[in-house]
């Protein structure tokens, strides 16, 4: 199985479609609160979700931000199958 890694940074509330074998959401230190599918990420925390070999995650992840003194930043990393 061949894979590639995709990275994107978002700054507004949106739905992220995974369509991948692994996905991670990273809240940088100093950024405003980030909530992924109802789970609040702590500063500097990464939420990683991966599938069993051969399975693809089709989840629509809701990502939204809370108020704070920083900026709205969430980094998203996906491992995608190329084959």
Tab-separated table of C-alpha atoms in Angstrom:
chain	number	residue	atom	x	y	z
A	1	UNK	CA	0.000	0.000	0.000
A	2	UNK	CA	1.357	3.415	-0.982
A	3	UNK	CA	0.423	6.491	1.037
A	4	UNK	CA	1.012	10.209	1.123
A	5	UNK	CA	0.595	12.769	3.889
A	6	UNK	CA	-1.598	15.837	3.453
A	7	UNK	CA	-1.351	18.857	5.746
A	8	UNK	CA	-3.648	21.843	6.021
A	9	UNK	CA	-4.138	24.671	8.492
A	10	UNK	CA	-7.590	26.081	9.197
A	11	UNK	CA	-8.665	29.192	11.076
A	12	UNK	CA	-12.450	29.036	10.871
A	13	UNK	CA	-15.090	26.518	11.907
A	14	UNK	CA	-15.682	23.839	9.277
A	15	UNK	CA	-16.322	20.185	8.549
A	16	UNK	CA	-13.264	18.146	7.605
A	17	UNK	CA	-13.848	14.967	5.594
A	18	UNK	CA	-11.165	12.445	6.427
A	19	UNK	CA	-11.291	9.855	3.587
A	20	UNK	CA	-7.991	8.526	4.905
A	21	UNK	CA	-6.396	5.837	7.061
A	22	UNK	CA	-5.194	8.272	9.755
A	23	UNK	CA	-5.960	11.861	10.725
A	24	UNK	CA	-4.522	14.170	13.379
A	25	UNK	CA	-5.647	17.557	14.695
A	26	UNK	CA	-3.007	19.773	16.379
A	27	UNK	CA	-3.742	22.864	18.513
A	28	UNK	CA	-0.591	24.995	18.672
A	29	UNK	CA	0.428	26.533	21.990
A	30	UNK	CA	-0.940	30.081	22.314
A	31	UNK	CA	-3.867	29.554	19.945
A	32	UNK	CA	-7.547	29.893	20.817
A	33	UNK	CA	-9.432	26.825	22.089
A	34	UNK	CA	-10.105	24.155	19.443
A	35	UNK	CA	-12.901	21.593	19.630
A	36	UNK	CA	-12.940	18.505	17.370
A	37	UNK	CA	-16.169	16.434	17.272
A	38	UNK	CA	-16.988	17.624	20.780
A	39	UNK	CA	-13.511	16.959	22.194
A	40	UNK	CA	-11.650	20.048	23.480
A	41	UNK	CA	-7.945	20.031	22.603
A	42	UNK	CA	-5.579	21.348	25.281
A	43	UNK	CA	-2.838	23.802	24.267
A	44	UNK	CA	-0.188	21.900	22.312
A	45	UNK	CA	-2.311	18.731	22.197
A	46	UNK	CA	-2.704	16.495	19.150
A	47	UNK	CA	-5.730	14.260	18.650
A	48	UNK	CA	-4.813	11.296	16.418
A	49	UNK	CA	-7.308	8.829	14.980
A	50	UNK	CA	-6.170	5.865	12.878
A	51	UNK	CA	-7.866	2.879	11.281
A	52	UNK	CA	-7.079	-0.821	11.039
A	53	UNK	CA	-5.088	-1.948	8.024
A	54	UNK	CA	-7.334	-1.857	4.955
A	55	UNK	CA	-9.996	0.391	6.521
A	56	UNK	CA	-10.693	3.962	5.438
A	57	UNK	CA	-12.160	6.565	7.787
A	58	UNK	CA	-15.084	8.410	6.129
A	59	UNK	CA	-15.942	10.579	9.152
A	60	UNK	CA	-16.966	14.229	8.792
A	61	UNK	CA	-15.107	15.916	11.655
A	62	UNK	CA	-16.573	19.173	12.954
A	63	UNK	CA	-13.859	21.609	14.028
A	64	UNK	CA	-14.704	24.851	15.768
A	65	UNK	CA	-12.926	27.469	17.848
A	66	UNK	CA	-13.614	29.141	21.183
A	67	UNK	CA	-12.894	32.679	22.278
A	68	UNK	CA	-9.420	33.578	23.476
A	69	UNK	CA	-6.608	36.092	23.214
A	70	UNK	CA	-4.761	34.149	20.489
A	71	UNK	CA	-5.649	33.316	16.919
A	72	UNK	CA	-7.780	30.495	15.523
A	73	UNK	CA	-5.334	27.827	14.340
A	74	UNK	CA	-5.709	24.070	13.897
A	75	UNK	CA	-3.253	21.953	11.892
A	76	UNK	CA	-4.695	18.839	10.261
A	77	UNK	CA	-2.585	15.927	9.005
A	78	UNK	CA	-4.075	13.073	6.953
A	79	UNK	CA	-2.493	9.860	5.711
A	80	UNK	CA	-4.069	9.092	2.326
A	81	UNK	CA	-3.873	5.903	0.266
A	82	UNK	CA	-2.476	6.425	-3.256
A	83	UNK	CA	-3.456	3.059	-4.777
